[in-house]
Structure formats: structure tokens, C-alpha cells
Amino acid sequence: MAMEKTFDAGAAEARIYETWEEAKAFAAGANAKPGQPAFSIMIPPPNVTGVLHMGHAFNNTLQDILIRWKRMQGYDTLWQPGTDHAGIATQMVVERELAKHQQPSRAELGREAFLEKVWEWKDQSGGTIINQLKRLGASCDWDRTAFTMSGAPGAPADEAGGNFHDAVIKVFVEMYNKRLIYRGKRLVNWDPHFETAISDLEVENIEVAGHMWHFKYPLADGVTYTYVEKDEDGNVVLEEERDYISIATTRPETMLGDGAVAVHPDDERYAPIVGKLCEIPVGPKEHRRLIPIITDEYPDPDFGSGAVKITGAHDFNDYQVAKRGGIPMYRLMDTKGAMRADGAPYAEEAAKAQAHAKGAEFTENEVDAINLVPDDLRGLDRFEARKKVVEQITSEGLAVMVTETKTVKDEEGNASEITETVPMVENKPIMQPFGDRSKVVIEPMLTDQWFVDTDKIVGPALDAVKDGTVRIMPESGEKTYYHWLENIEPWCISRQLWWGHQIPVWFDAEGNQYCAATEAEAQAQAGAGVALTRDPDVLDTWFSSGLWPIGTLGWPEQTDALAKYFPTSVLVTGQDILFFWVARMMMMQLAVVDQIPFHDVYLHGLVRDAKGKKMSKSTGNVIDPLELIEEFGADALRFTNAAMASMGGALKLDTQRIAGYRNFGTKLWNAARFAEMNECVPSAAFDPASVQQTVNKWIIGETAKARIATDEALAGYRFNDAATGLYAYVWNVVCDWYVEFAKPLLNSEDAAVVAETRATMAWVIDQCLILLHPIMPFITEELWGAISQERASLLVHADWPTYGAELVDAEADREMNWVVGLIESIRSTRAEMHVPAGAKIPMVQLELDEAGKGAWERNAALILKLGRIEALSEATEAPKGAVTIAVAGGTFCLPLADIIDVAEEKARLEKTLGKLAKDMGGLRGRLNNPKFVASAPEEVVEENRALLAEKEGEEAKLRAALARLAEIG
């Protein structure tokens, strides 16, 4: 049956994928050859709420290339799939669904009933991204699909993927007993909408319009000092007597919780008042607290007034200062981000805090219980409280005042200038943290949380990379890894949610902790009759996903899969989660089983649009990979992903490039159809080392070189080199040169020559399919079946070739590459000189060695045809008006004086060069302007640089053409 004229990706891809699944082609160990080692990859588990985006498509394409390549090589492969339960994201989705269908809210349902709803949603809608990954062609062992909440209480009986929950709980209990996990009060990112701590990765820092208020903190006991300000040369520019210290803040509502004012130890302006007390300028006058003025390295003397208020319970930098200085940290807000309304009246609470300020001893919990929000501000939203605090301070005359001159107009429109004194408020952009899902402003909050004492487990994770046991690529990722782990903070692992692994700790009435895998074990620890309450918090999803490599392989049971596939071979993931996931897997696996989780880590960047801009809905440049698959086919998208995956390079996705790689698939299809029409049928008996024809020897050698280069590129994770190398080999060498070179042989009168060429071409097309399969699995699998009905296996399980340099025939290689080089030189000269495409032109041989003469004689017909040369003549010197072409061992020339209008061509080139010069001048001027480089968006600067480089390359070609014209005269 003849092949179809074109490949219909839309119709074929689902059918091909179904064939693979029915054949269990992706099962762990499928196609494994005796004696071959294991090769395993753990998928970075997408959120169960997720849908396929370009980052997923890129990341999973690279993993699939590696796993298909190794599977064809006969390795015992496992690509482990699965999803993460995604605490906040899933809880948000289910709550939204409940509201949408007017069902009872989470609070109304209660914990147990709500979790039943979550499991129902997961069963019905949680597998969306898995099916979308299949559309991409991902060849995971789907029968082993894991889930980070499998086996948890309430999970359906048919929940696949093992008992991940038991692994998580076991690790928590063991780490708790080893004192690697503890409960403590620390500052965390708090999401007031979800009422939970969140990780740094779930915080988006966005520049917004903000205000900087300047206030006076009056000095206590009538203290004054001489405030002196100097310029860079040491000249006094301001000297005045002050009875206050000035601070600036973007969050006035947090002043209520100040524990101190800090200045830099080298700041001479404030030296006279260090150690003195100042008054917080807000709240009932009779109960105002006095706080000390201290020194710390944190304040910047050149920023603002150089004095900083220290609110340890609501700012990460202040928290560190407070810890160093033993400054009390007063929490001002509740879990919803409103000002606290609990506790005793303000007068009593302020008195307790004042006693602490005067030296009374205090504990963290005692300080945390104190509510320093004045009675009139209690219960207000934090931003409403901010307005009232500003009003109260300003009305009391404690705002720093400045003189402003402005123009006003009277009723008749006459303008005049007036000068007035106004509070000092700077309108300036500030970076504000927002929850990436809630979209509300995140509040640094001092709360009781569970922490991993990372200091105790970070050492082995650092050593494993430093001694080369684990490789991180590119090298910049390694440096970032060291920086983060050498400056690591305790890891907050608790979340105030319901969906997740509930922390296995119970408390008695006195607050004593009992950590155990089950309530019965905890009760046994506490003793009969002791009433216990379980901690309601759940574990951060990064804690459970940190156990992904061993948890998915059956640990804590010592399974065959664990013995075979762990440690895993390589992790392919985004550089943005190097710390949040990669480093934590390193720490956790080494702490739990004393083994590394993987040998290699390949980090990639963010996929951006064609101009290098980050994709975002607000910008309107988000590209949906599923739409691209619909339009261009999965293979074209996959090839684009591979081609742009340069180590450490920018990932710019251009849809024009995807269209180009779809055309590449069409080129391959047409070459296969050409082979079919010329009766080129694959034969298992074909020996590539036995061919006699020079052209066939040459293409076999080129194929061997392509195989070697592909393996070297993939072994080094240089996906772009593998893709671009195969593109050049398949399109240029096979589809263009070899197809043309083979035509005379296929039309030969010699039956042996025809038979050899048919067999060679069939073998070469097969090798194209095999080498391209990891990157373009669908079209190659389709062609594999269409070309021959007598295959031993599907292409997905075909043997990866091992031939190499032994198939490169030096003489054939030299001769055919000489022919290719000559034809390409003729073509480029014709293009440069604007010779009409259809015109046949003469060529003159000036000098040529014996090897060249032999190559010409054997390939003259091809050269004349493909170079569109009318005839070849010989001469001792070039005729006037000829352009020379140098080749190995000789020189040719093309007499063009009578074929092109030299003067007109020169004029055209010079005009084009003039326009180019103007364009490049503008680009260079812009790029040499420091203001442009500093202020323009990075992608705009890069776009200008790329454009300049492109125009410089164009200029070089045009100048070369002008030089050619100069030869003509």
C-alpha cells in the first residue's frame, strides 16, 4: 500500500500513542537488554490542579528524549510519573467549586467532609495534566503513576501509586526523634487570605506605587542632642538641636509593635543618643512605650534618615536585628491580616511591654501574648489601621515637616506661588510581596510553626556536589546551590491547611508533645487516660515532594524497584526550584537513606516568548502548548524545545520556528516517499560496510558521523546540538544531497548499482527515523510502519545503532564533500551576484590536481546539473569579468560580465549598505548610551543587540559580494 502524500499529525498522534500504550512500550524495563544498567528519571511532579503550560512542555520533552534514547539503547529504563497534591492550590480549587455550585463552604462542612470533597475532585478532575502530557508524547510508565497523598486517611481504595503517606509520616517521626524537626516561633510569609504560612516560591514580589512616611520619635526624659549633617567633603550642611530621632517607614501600622530604633555604629549623627530611650509616637499618650536606640550593622546611613525602626514580628530584616539584640517582638495582626482584637485592654498590655523594655525578663510566648494594638484600632483591617495611624501622628505634630512651593490660581485665573509646610511623604515605587494564588499582600508574621533544623542535615548535600558525586549543570547552578545551602535558614514545613499530610504530633493539656505514626502510639506514649489533641496543621508540599525519589519506589519497603532504580540517573528541572526541591531532595534522601537521589541535575531556565519576555496573562503573550500541538503537531513543538535547549542559554519560543520544524517533518516524509517510489525497501541483511559506490559509501559515513555526534550531544545534555546536528544531517545531507546524488544511480543500467543504492537509501532513511525518534517520536513511528510491514518491533523499541568511525570511507568522504563544497560555492556565488535562478552559466577550470580531476570526472553530471552550469572549459588564466572559486586542489571561475549588469549590481549593493549603515548607527548609538542600557527592559536591550549582530552579518555578506564584483571590474 502506497504511503499517504502527507503526515496528518492531528489524526495520527492519538492512534500512535494508543498503539504504544497497548504494547506497554513505556513500562519499566521495556526493551531492556541483558547486562545493560538501569536508567531512571523522576518526573518533577506537576500540581494535581495543573494544566500543561510551556514550561511543562519544554521540561518533559527533554526528559522524554533522554528516556527514549536510553530505552532504544537497551537500558532498563523507568520514567516515573505522578502528581503533587499541591496543598494551597487544590484547597483553593475545591473551595471555588463548592461556591460555584452553591454547596456548603469548607468551614460549614468541617475537615473530614471537606477532605472527602477534595478526594472526589481529585478522582474526577485531577488527571488533566497527565492526559495532556500524553499528547506531547511523554513515554512515562503510566501504570506506576504516583501521588504525594496516596494512602493518606480518607483516600479512595483504588488510589494508585503506592503508600506515599506512610513514607512521609515515617520520615517526620524519625527526624523528630533525631531532633532534626522542632516546633518554634519564627517569622514566616503569611497569606491572610488562606490563613497559612507559605514558601518564598509562592510569593510574587511586584513593584507598586507606595509611600514613605517620615515621623519623629521623641527622646525620653527631655534629652536633646546636636544633629550634624555633612556633605561628601566633610563640610557641615545642617546643624540643629533635636529632641527626637527621625525614621521613615512604608508600613506605619507596624510602628505599634516596635521594639527598638537602630542606627549604624559608625553613624556619627546619632552617637550622642545611642543607648537612650525614645517614644513610639502613636497610641494613647499616657501609655506610650519607650524603646531603646541601639546600634546594628543593618541600617544604611545613606538611606533615608539612617535610623530604622525594629519591628521583629513583621519584617524579615528587623527579625534578624531583634534576634541579635534580644529585642522583644510583638505580633500585631491576626491570621486574616486584621489588627489583633484579643487580650487585655491596651493600658495593661502597654504596661507589660514597658516592663520588658526596662529590663524585666520575658519569654517568647509571653511577648507574643501581648496585644499592643490600641483599643480604637483593634479589629481594623491592616490598611485601614495604617490610615488612622498616619492621621493620629500627623495631628499630634510628630510628622517630619518639609517646605513646599506650589502654584495656585485665583478665581480669575491669575497664578501665584505660595509656600507651605507639609508632612514629609515620599511617593515612590516599592516592592510588595503578594501571594501567587491569593493575590493579597503577604504579611511577615511571627507564628508557631514546625521546622527542619537544616543546619544538621545540609552538610552531606553540600559535600555530594563539591566532591563530584552529584553534577549540577550548568555550572552557574552549582554556584547558586552552594550559596543557598551555605546560608541556609531553618525550613518551615507546616501549613495551616486541611489538604495535606497532617502532622503526626499530639498535645496534652500542658502542651507536651507526642510524635508517633498513629494516635494509638501517641496515646501509649502519653499514658492511658491523658486527653490528646492532634496538631491541625499539615506538612508543606515541598516536604513530601522532597521524598519523591524513594517514596515513589515503595520505600520504606525495600522493593525491587528501589534496589534497581535508586539512586536515579538524572533530574531535569527548572532552575527556579533548585533550592525548594532539588536541594531538599538532596538533604532528605541523604538524611533518610544516606544515599544521593540522583547523579546528574540538568537545570533549565524559564521559557519566554520570541522577544525574550516572560510570559504572563497580563502581557497577553502566554503561549498554550496544546494549541501549538493542534496547529503544528507535537513533533514540531518537541523539536523546537530541543533546538532551543542550549545549556544555560535563553529559552525563546518563536512560533515561526515551530512552523519551520513542521516543514522539516514534511521534508523527511517526502524523502521517505521518494525512497518508496524508487522501491527502496529495508532489509535486515543489509551490511553498510559492503557498499561499493562512492556516493553510497559517503552517505553511510555521514550517517555514522551523525550517530556519533548525536550520542555525544545527548550524553552531555546538549539537546540543542543533537537537534541542530540531526536537522543539518537529515535535511541537507540526506534529503537534499543524497537524494539528488542517488537519482543517477537509481536510473543506472547496472542492476547491481540500482540494488545497492536502493538498499542503502532504505537503510539511511531508517537511520534517520531511529536517530530522530527520541525528539520526533510520532512521525518517525508512523514512517517506520509505513515503509515496511515486516518490522521486528515498533520503532520505540528499535535498537539504537552502535556503528561509528569504521563506516567512514576516507576517500569517498573526501571526494563527495569536495563535490558538495564546489556546488555550494557555485550556488552562493550565483546568489551573491544576483544571477537569475534559471540561467545556466559557463564555468572555467583554471587549475586542478589529479584528485580533483578524478572527482570532477566521476561527478561532472551532478555538478553541472545542481550548479546549473552550462559547460566546463579549461584556461590558464581567468577571463575578464570572471569570479574565482577556490576548491581543495584547484581553482575554477565563473565568467559573469555578460550575464549580470555589474554597475547596476554595485549600485544596488552600495544602496543597501548605506541603509544598513544608517540602521546600525542608530542601534550602536542606542547600545552605547548608558542610560538606555540601564533603564530599558533587559529583553529590549537584548533584542537590539541581536538585531545589530544580524545586520553586521548581513553587512559582511554584502561587502563580500562587492569584493566579488570588484574582481569582475
mmCIF file with all atom_site columns, C-alpha atoms in Angstrom, residues 619-762:
data_model
loop_
_atom_site.group_PDB
_atom_site.id
_atom_site.type_symbol
_atom_site.label_atom_id
_atom_site.label_alt_id
_atom_site.label_comp_id
_atom_site.label_asym_id
_atom_site.label_entity_id
_atom_site.label_seq_id
_atom_site.pdbx_PDB_ins_code
_atom_site.Cartn_x
_atom_site.Cartn_y
_atom_site.Cartn_z
_atom_site.occupancy
_atom_site.B_iso_or_equiv
_atom_site.pdbx_formal_charge
_atom_site.auth_seq_id
_atom_site.auth_comp_id
_atom_site.auth_asym_id
_atom_site.auth_atom_id
_atom_site.pdbx_PDB_model_num
ATOM 1   C CA . THR A 1 619 ? 1.074  40.952 28.956  1.00 0.00 ? 619 THR A CA 1
ATOM 2   C CA . GLY A 1 620 ? -1.028 38.755 26.690  1.00 0.00 ? 620 GLY A CA 1
ATOM 3   C CA . ASN A 1 621 ? 1.938  36.737 25.424  1.00 0.00 ? 621 ASN A CA 1
ATOM 4   C CA . VAL A 1 622 ? 1.149  33.374 27.014  1.00 0.00 ? 622 VAL A CA 1
ATOM 5   C CA . ILE A 1 623 ? 1.583  30.553 24.509  1.00 0.00 ? 623 ILE A CA 1
ATOM 6   C CA . ASP A 1 624 ? -0.552 27.436 25.022  1.00 0.00 ? 624 ASP A CA 1
ATOM 7   C CA . PRO A 1 625 ? 1.399  24.291 24.054  1.00 0.00 ? 625 PRO A CA 1
ATOM 8   C CA . LEU A 1 626 ? -1.817 22.398 23.355  1.00 0.00 ? 626 LEU A CA 1
ATOM 9   C CA . GLU A 1 627 ? -2.805 24.981 20.757  1.00 0.00 ? 627 GLU A CA 1
ATOM 10  C CA . LEU A 1 628 ? 0.655  24.641 19.202  1.00 0.00 ? 628 LEU A CA 1
ATOM 11  C CA . ILE A 1 629 ? 0.242  20.864 19.083  1.00 0.00 ? 629 ILE A CA 1
ATOM 12  C CA . GLU A 1 630 ? -3.151 21.317 17.406  1.00 0.00 ? 630 GLU A CA 1
ATOM 13  C CA . GLU A 1 631 ? -1.669 23.632 14.779  1.00 0.00 ? 631 GLU A CA 1
ATOM 14  C CA . PHE A 1 632 ? 1.801  22.221 14.137  1.00 0.00 ? 632 PHE A CA 1
ATOM 15  C CA . GLY A 1 633 ? 1.832  18.738 15.670  1.00 0.00 ? 633 GLY A CA 1
ATOM 16  C CA . ALA A 1 634 ? 3.648  17.523 18.763  1.00 0.00 ? 634 ALA A CA 1
ATOM 17  C CA . ASP A 1 635 ? 6.840  16.654 16.860  1.00 0.00 ? 635 ASP A CA 1
ATOM 18  C CA . ALA A 1 636 ? 7.390  20.232 15.659  1.00 0.00 ? 636 ALA A CA 1
ATOM 19  C CA . LEU A 1 637 ? 6.932  21.597 19.182  1.00 0.00 ? 637 LEU A CA 1
ATOM 20  C CA . ARG A 1 638 ? 9.241  18.943 20.631  1.00 0.00 ? 638 ARG A CA 1
ATOM 21  C CA . PHE A 1 639 ? 11.937 19.629 18.049  1.00 0.00 ? 639 PHE A CA 1
ATOM 22  C CA . THR A 1 640 ? 11.700 23.352 18.806  1.00 0.00 ? 640 THR A CA 1
ATOM 23  C CA . ASN A 1 641 ? 12.063 22.639 22.525  1.00 0.00 ? 641 ASN A CA 1
ATOM 24  C CA . ALA A 1 642 ? 15.159 20.545 21.901  1.00 0.00 ? 642 ALA A CA 1
ATOM 25  C CA . ALA A 1 643 ? 16.682 23.062 19.490  1.00 0.00 ? 643 ALA A CA 1
ATOM 26  C CA . MET A 1 644 ? 16.376 25.959 21.946  1.00 0.00 ? 644 MET A CA 1
ATOM 27  C CA . ALA A 1 645 ? 17.697 23.970 24.926  1.00 0.00 ? 645 ALA A CA 1
ATOM 28  C CA . SER A 1 646 ? 21.240 25.291 24.937  1.00 0.00 ? 646 SER A CA 1
ATOM 29  C CA . MET A 1 647 ? 22.994 24.800 28.271  1.00 0.00 ? 647 MET A CA 1
ATOM 30  C CA . GLY A 1 648 ? 22.387 27.942 30.301  1.00 0.00 ? 648 GLY A CA 1
ATOM 31  C CA . GLY A 1 649 ? 21.019 29.807 27.264  1.00 0.00 ? 649 GLY A CA 1
ATOM 32  C CA . ALA A 1 650 ? 17.874 31.889 26.890  1.00 0.00 ? 650 ALA A CA 1
ATOM 33  C CA . LEU A 1 651 ? 14.752 29.889 26.040  1.00 0.00 ? 651 LEU A CA 1
ATOM 34  C CA . LYS A 1 652 ? 12.928 31.988 23.436  1.00 0.00 ? 652 LYS A CA 1
ATOM 35  C CA . LEU A 1 653 ? 9.940  30.310 21.836  1.00 0.00 ? 653 LEU A CA 1
ATOM 36  C CA . ASP A 1 654 ? 9.149  31.524 18.340  1.00 0.00 ? 654 ASP A CA 1
ATOM 37  C CA . THR A 1 655 ? 6.097  30.082 16.566  1.00 0.00 ? 655 THR A CA 1
ATOM 38  C CA . GLN A 1 656 ? 7.783  30.713 13.200  1.00 0.00 ? 656 GLN A CA 1
ATOM 39  C CA . ARG A 1 657 ? 10.492 28.323 14.306  1.00 0.00 ? 657 ARG A CA 1
ATOM 40  C CA . ILE A 1 658 ? 7.868  25.688 15.150  1.00 0.00 ? 658 ILE A CA 1
ATOM 41  C CA . ALA A 1 659 ? 6.390  26.097 11.672  1.00 0.00 ? 659 ALA A CA 1
ATOM 42  C CA . GLY A 1 660 ? 9.883  25.594 10.245  1.00 0.00 ? 660 GLY A CA 1
ATOM 43  C CA . TYR A 1 661 ? 10.332 22.319 12.102  1.00 0.00 ? 661 TYR A CA 1
ATOM 44  C CA . ARG A 1 662 ? 6.929  21.140 10.885  1.00 0.00 ? 662 ARG A CA 1
ATOM 45  C CA . ASN A 1 663 ? 8.317  21.725 7.391   1.00 0.00 ? 663 ASN A CA 1
ATOM 46  C CA . PHE A 1 664 ? 11.322 19.655 8.437   1.00 0.00 ? 664 PHE A CA 1
ATOM 47  C CA . GLY A 1 665 ? 8.951  16.776 9.191   1.00 0.00 ? 665 GLY A CA 1
ATOM 48  C CA . THR A 1 666 ? 7.401  17.228 5.754   1.00 0.00 ? 666 THR A CA 1
ATOM 49  C CA . LYS A 1 667 ? 10.883 17.120 4.194   1.00 0.00 ? 667 LYS A CA 1
ATOM 50  C CA . LEU A 1 668 ? 11.582 13.809 5.936   1.00 0.00 ? 668 LEU A CA 1
ATOM 51  C CA . TRP A 1 669 ? 8.204  12.436 4.845   1.00 0.00 ? 669 TRP A CA 1
ATOM 52  C CA . ASN A 1 670 ? 8.877  13.381 1.223   1.00 0.00 ? 670 ASN A CA 1
ATOM 53  C CA . ALA A 1 671 ? 12.298 11.733 1.305   1.00 0.00 ? 671 ALA A CA 1
ATOM 54  C CA . ALA A 1 672 ? 10.684 8.539  2.607   1.00 0.00 ? 672 ALA A CA 1
ATOM 55  C CA . ARG A 1 673 ? 8.053  8.714  -0.172  1.00 0.00 ? 673 ARG A CA 1
ATOM 56  C CA . PHE A 1 674 ? 10.829 9.212  -2.742  1.00 0.00 ? 674 PHE A CA 1
ATOM 57  C CA . ALA A 1 675 ? 12.513 6.093  -1.377  1.00 0.00 ? 675 ALA A CA 1
ATOM 58  C CA . GLU A 1 676 ? 9.250  4.142  -1.517  1.00 0.00 ? 676 GLU A CA 1
ATOM 59  C CA . MET A 1 677 ? 8.547  5.238  -5.105  1.00 0.00 ? 677 MET A CA 1
ATOM 60  C CA . ASN A 1 678 ? 12.022 4.016  -6.051  1.00 0.00 ? 678 ASN A CA 1
ATOM 61  C CA . GLU A 1 679 ? 11.402 0.633  -4.377  1.00 0.00 ? 679 GLU A CA 1
ATOM 62  C CA . CYS A 1 680 ? 13.883 1.210  -1.567  1.00 0.00 ? 680 CYS A CA 1
ATOM 63  C CA . VAL A 1 681 ? 12.841 -1.468 0.932   1.00 0.00 ? 681 VAL A CA 1
ATOM 64  C CA . PRO A 1 682 ? 14.691 -2.036 4.240   1.00 0.00 ? 682 PRO A CA 1
ATOM 65  C CA . SER A 1 683 ? 16.490 -5.357 4.532   1.00 0.00 ? 683 SER A CA 1
ATOM 66  C CA . ALA A 1 684 ? 17.770 -6.881 7.767   1.00 0.00 ? 684 ALA A CA 1
ATOM 67  C CA . ALA A 1 685 ? 20.549 -8.467 5.741   1.00 0.00 ? 685 ALA A CA 1
ATOM 68  C CA . PHE A 1 686 ? 21.963 -5.140 4.506   1.00 0.00 ? 686 PHE A CA 1
ATOM 69  C CA . ASP A 1 687 ? 25.603 -4.568 5.508   1.00 0.00 ? 687 ASP A CA 1
ATOM 70  C CA . PRO A 1 688 ? 26.537 -0.867 5.305   1.00 0.00 ? 688 PRO A CA 1
ATOM 71  C CA . ALA A 1 689 ? 30.215 -1.775 5.236   1.00 0.00 ? 689 ALA A CA 1
ATOM 72  C CA . SER A 1 690 ? 29.807 -3.723 1.964   1.00 0.00 ? 690 SER A CA 1
ATOM 73  C CA . VAL A 1 691 ? 28.704 -0.980 -0.445  1.00 0.00 ? 691 VAL A CA 1
ATOM 74  C CA . GLN A 1 692 ? 30.865 -0.149 -3.471  1.00 0.00 ? 692 GLN A CA 1
ATOM 75  C CA . GLN A 1 693 ? 29.523 3.069  -4.940  1.00 0.00 ? 693 GLN A CA 1
ATOM 76  C CA . THR A 1 694 ? 31.301 6.227  -3.781  1.00 0.00 ? 694 THR A CA 1
ATOM 77  C CA . VAL A 1 695 ? 28.051 8.106  -3.164  1.00 0.00 ? 695 VAL A CA 1
ATOM 78  C CA . ASN A 1 696 ? 26.702 5.252  -1.053  1.00 0.00 ? 696 ASN A CA 1
ATOM 79  C CA . LYS A 1 697 ? 29.952 4.943  0.891   1.00 0.00 ? 697 LYS A CA 1
ATOM 80  C CA . TRP A 1 698 ? 29.818 8.672  1.525   1.00 0.00 ? 698 TRP A CA 1
ATOM 81  C CA . ILE A 1 699 ? 26.257 8.763  2.858   1.00 0.00 ? 699 ILE A CA 1
ATOM 82  C CA . ILE A 1 700 ? 26.915 5.799  5.115   1.00 0.00 ? 700 ILE A CA 1
ATOM 83  C CA . GLY A 1 701 ? 29.927 7.642  6.523   1.00 0.00 ? 701 GLY A CA 1
ATOM 84  C CA . GLU A 1 702 ? 27.844 10.802 7.001   1.00 0.00 ? 702 GLU A CA 1
ATOM 85  C CA . THR A 1 703 ? 25.252 8.710  8.847   1.00 0.00 ? 703 THR A CA 1
ATOM 86  C CA . ALA A 1 704 ? 27.941 7.267  11.115  1.00 0.00 ? 704 ALA A CA 1
ATOM 87  C CA . LYS A 1 705 ? 29.181 10.780 11.887  1.00 0.00 ? 705 LYS A CA 1
ATOM 88  C CA . ALA A 1 706 ? 25.621 11.872 12.682  1.00 0.00 ? 706 ALA A CA 1
ATOM 89  C CA . ARG A 1 707 ? 25.146 8.913  15.057  1.00 0.00 ? 707 ARG A CA 1
ATOM 90  C CA . ILE A 1 708 ? 28.401 9.705  16.903  1.00 0.00 ? 708 ILE A CA 1
ATOM 91  C CA . ALA A 1 709 ? 27.556 13.413 17.172  1.00 0.00 ? 709 ALA A CA 1
ATOM 92  C CA . THR A 1 710 ? 24.011 12.699 18.415  1.00 0.00 ? 710 THR A CA 1
ATOM 93  C CA . ASP A 1 711 ? 25.197 10.347 21.136  1.00 0.00 ? 711 ASP A CA 1
ATOM 94  C CA . GLU A 1 712 ? 27.910 12.751 22.261  1.00 0.00 ? 712 GLU A CA 1
ATOM 95  C CA . ALA A 1 713 ? 25.422 15.635 22.411  1.00 0.00 ? 713 ALA A CA 1
ATOM 96  C CA . LEU A 1 714 ? 22.782 13.713 24.367  1.00 0.00 ? 714 LEU A CA 1
ATOM 97  C CA . ALA A 1 715 ? 25.367 12.259 26.752  1.00 0.00 ? 715 ALA A CA 1
ATOM 98  C CA . GLY A 1 716 ? 26.417 15.828 27.538  1.00 0.00 ? 716 GLY A CA 1
ATOM 99  C CA . TYR A 1 717 ? 22.801 17.086 27.814  1.00 0.00 ? 717 TYR A CA 1
ATOM 100 C CA . ARG A 1 718 ? 23.415 19.343 24.785  1.00 0.00 ? 718 ARG A CA 1
ATOM 101 C CA . PHE A 1 719 ? 19.927 18.847 23.402  1.00 0.00 ? 719 PHE A CA 1
ATOM 102 C CA . ASN A 1 720 ? 20.277 21.785 21.020  1.00 0.00 ? 720 ASN A CA 1
ATOM 103 C CA . ASP A 1 721 ? 23.413 20.299 19.450  1.00 0.00 ? 721 ASP A CA 1
ATOM 104 C CA . ALA A 1 722 ? 21.650 16.963 18.987  1.00 0.00 ? 722 ALA A CA 1
ATOM 105 C CA . ALA A 1 723 ? 18.658 18.660 17.338  1.00 0.00 ? 723 ALA A CA 1
ATOM 106 C CA . THR A 1 724 ? 20.558 21.071 15.080  1.00 0.00 ? 724 THR A CA 1
ATOM 107 C CA . GLY A 1 725 ? 23.034 18.367 14.099  1.00 0.00 ? 725 GLY A CA 1
ATOM 108 C CA . LEU A 1 726 ? 20.250 15.988 13.094  1.00 0.00 ? 726 LEU A CA 1
ATOM 109 C CA . TYR A 1 727 ? 18.456 18.784 11.264  1.00 0.00 ? 727 TYR A CA 1
ATOM 110 C CA . ALA A 1 728 ? 21.559 19.500 9.172   1.00 0.00 ? 728 ALA A CA 1
ATOM 111 C CA . TYR A 1 729 ? 22.171 15.801 8.515   1.00 0.00 ? 729 TYR A CA 1
ATOM 112 C CA . VAL A 1 730 ? 18.590 14.884 7.598   1.00 0.00 ? 730 VAL A CA 1
ATOM 113 C CA . TRP A 1 731 ? 17.616 17.990 5.645   1.00 0.00 ? 731 TRP A CA 1
ATOM 114 C CA . ASN A 1 732 ? 20.876 18.949 3.946   1.00 0.00 ? 732 ASN A CA 1
ATOM 115 C CA . VAL A 1 733 ? 22.866 15.748 3.685   1.00 0.00 ? 733 VAL A CA 1
ATOM 116 C CA . VAL A 1 734 ? 20.131 13.147 3.177   1.00 0.00 ? 734 VAL A CA 1
ATOM 117 C CA . CYS A 1 735 ? 17.074 14.926 1.757   1.00 0.00 ? 735 CYS A CA 1
ATOM 118 C CA . ASP A 1 736 ? 18.982 17.362 -0.436  1.00 0.00 ? 736 ASP A CA 1
ATOM 119 C CA . TRP A 1 737 ? 22.391 15.973 -1.422  1.00 0.00 ? 737 TRP A CA 1
ATOM 120 C CA . TYR A 1 738 ? 21.936 12.241 -1.163  1.00 0.00 ? 738 TYR A CA 1
ATOM 121 C CA . VAL A 1 739 ? 18.529 12.167 -2.828  1.00 0.00 ? 739 VAL A CA 1
ATOM 122 C CA . GLU A 1 740 ? 19.982 14.132 -5.772  1.00 0.00 ? 740 GLU A CA 1
ATOM 123 C CA . PHE A 1 741 ? 23.222 12.131 -5.879  1.00 0.00 ? 741 PHE A CA 1
ATOM 124 C CA . ALA A 1 742 ? 21.260 8.857  -5.768  1.00 0.00 ? 742 ALA A CA 1
ATOM 125 C CA . LYS A 1 743 ? 18.967 9.648  -8.714  1.00 0.00 ? 743 LYS A CA 1
ATOM 126 C CA . PRO A 1 744 ? 21.527 8.787  -11.438 1.00 0.00 ? 744 PRO A CA 1
ATOM 127 C CA . LEU A 1 745 ? 22.417 5.590  -9.569  1.00 0.00 ? 745 LEU A CA 1
ATOM 128 C CA . LEU A 1 746 ? 18.767 4.575  -9.258  1.00 0.00 ? 746 LEU A CA 1
ATOM 129 C CA . ASN A 1 747 ? 18.414 5.122  -13.031 1.00 0.00 ? 747 ASN A CA 1
ATOM 130 C CA . SER A 1 748 ? 21.588 3.176  -13.828 1.00 0.00 ? 748 SER A CA 1
ATOM 131 C CA . GLU A 1 749 ? 21.655 0.370  -16.409 1.00 0.00 ? 749 GLU A CA 1
ATOM 132 C CA . ASP A 1 750 ? 23.672 -1.660 -13.906 1.00 0.00 ? 750 ASP A CA 1
ATOM 133 C CA . ALA A 1 751 ? 21.242 -3.736 -11.815 1.00 0.00 ? 751 ALA A CA 1
ATOM 134 C CA . ALA A 1 752 ? 23.818 -4.206 -9.037  1.00 0.00 ? 752 ALA A CA 1
ATOM 135 C CA . VAL A 1 753 ? 24.261 -0.433 -8.704  1.00 0.00 ? 753 VAL A CA 1
ATOM 136 C CA . VAL A 1 754 ? 20.491 0.068  -8.536  1.00 0.00 ? 754 VAL A CA 1
ATOM 137 C CA . ALA A 1 755 ? 20.054 -2.704 -5.952  1.00 0.00 ? 755 ALA A CA 1
ATOM 138 C CA . GLU A 1 756 ? 22.887 -1.362 -3.778  1.00 0.00 ? 756 GLU A CA 1
ATOM 139 C CA . THR A 1 757 ? 21.530 2.185  -3.924  1.00 0.00 ? 757 THR A CA 1
ATOM 140 C CA . ARG A 1 758 ? 18.004 1.062  -3.081  1.00 0.00 ? 758 ARG A CA 1
ATOM 141 C CA . ALA A 1 759 ? 19.261 -0.902 -0.098  1.00 0.00 ? 759 ALA A CA 1
ATOM 142 C CA . THR A 1 760 ? 21.500 1.983  1.001   1.00 0.00 ? 760 THR A CA 1
ATOM 143 C CA . MET A 1 761 ? 18.741 4.550  0.725   1.00 0.00 ? 761 MET A CA 1
ATOM 144 C CA . ALA A 1 762 ? 16.312 2.338  2.653   1.00 0.00 ? 762 ALA A CA 1
#
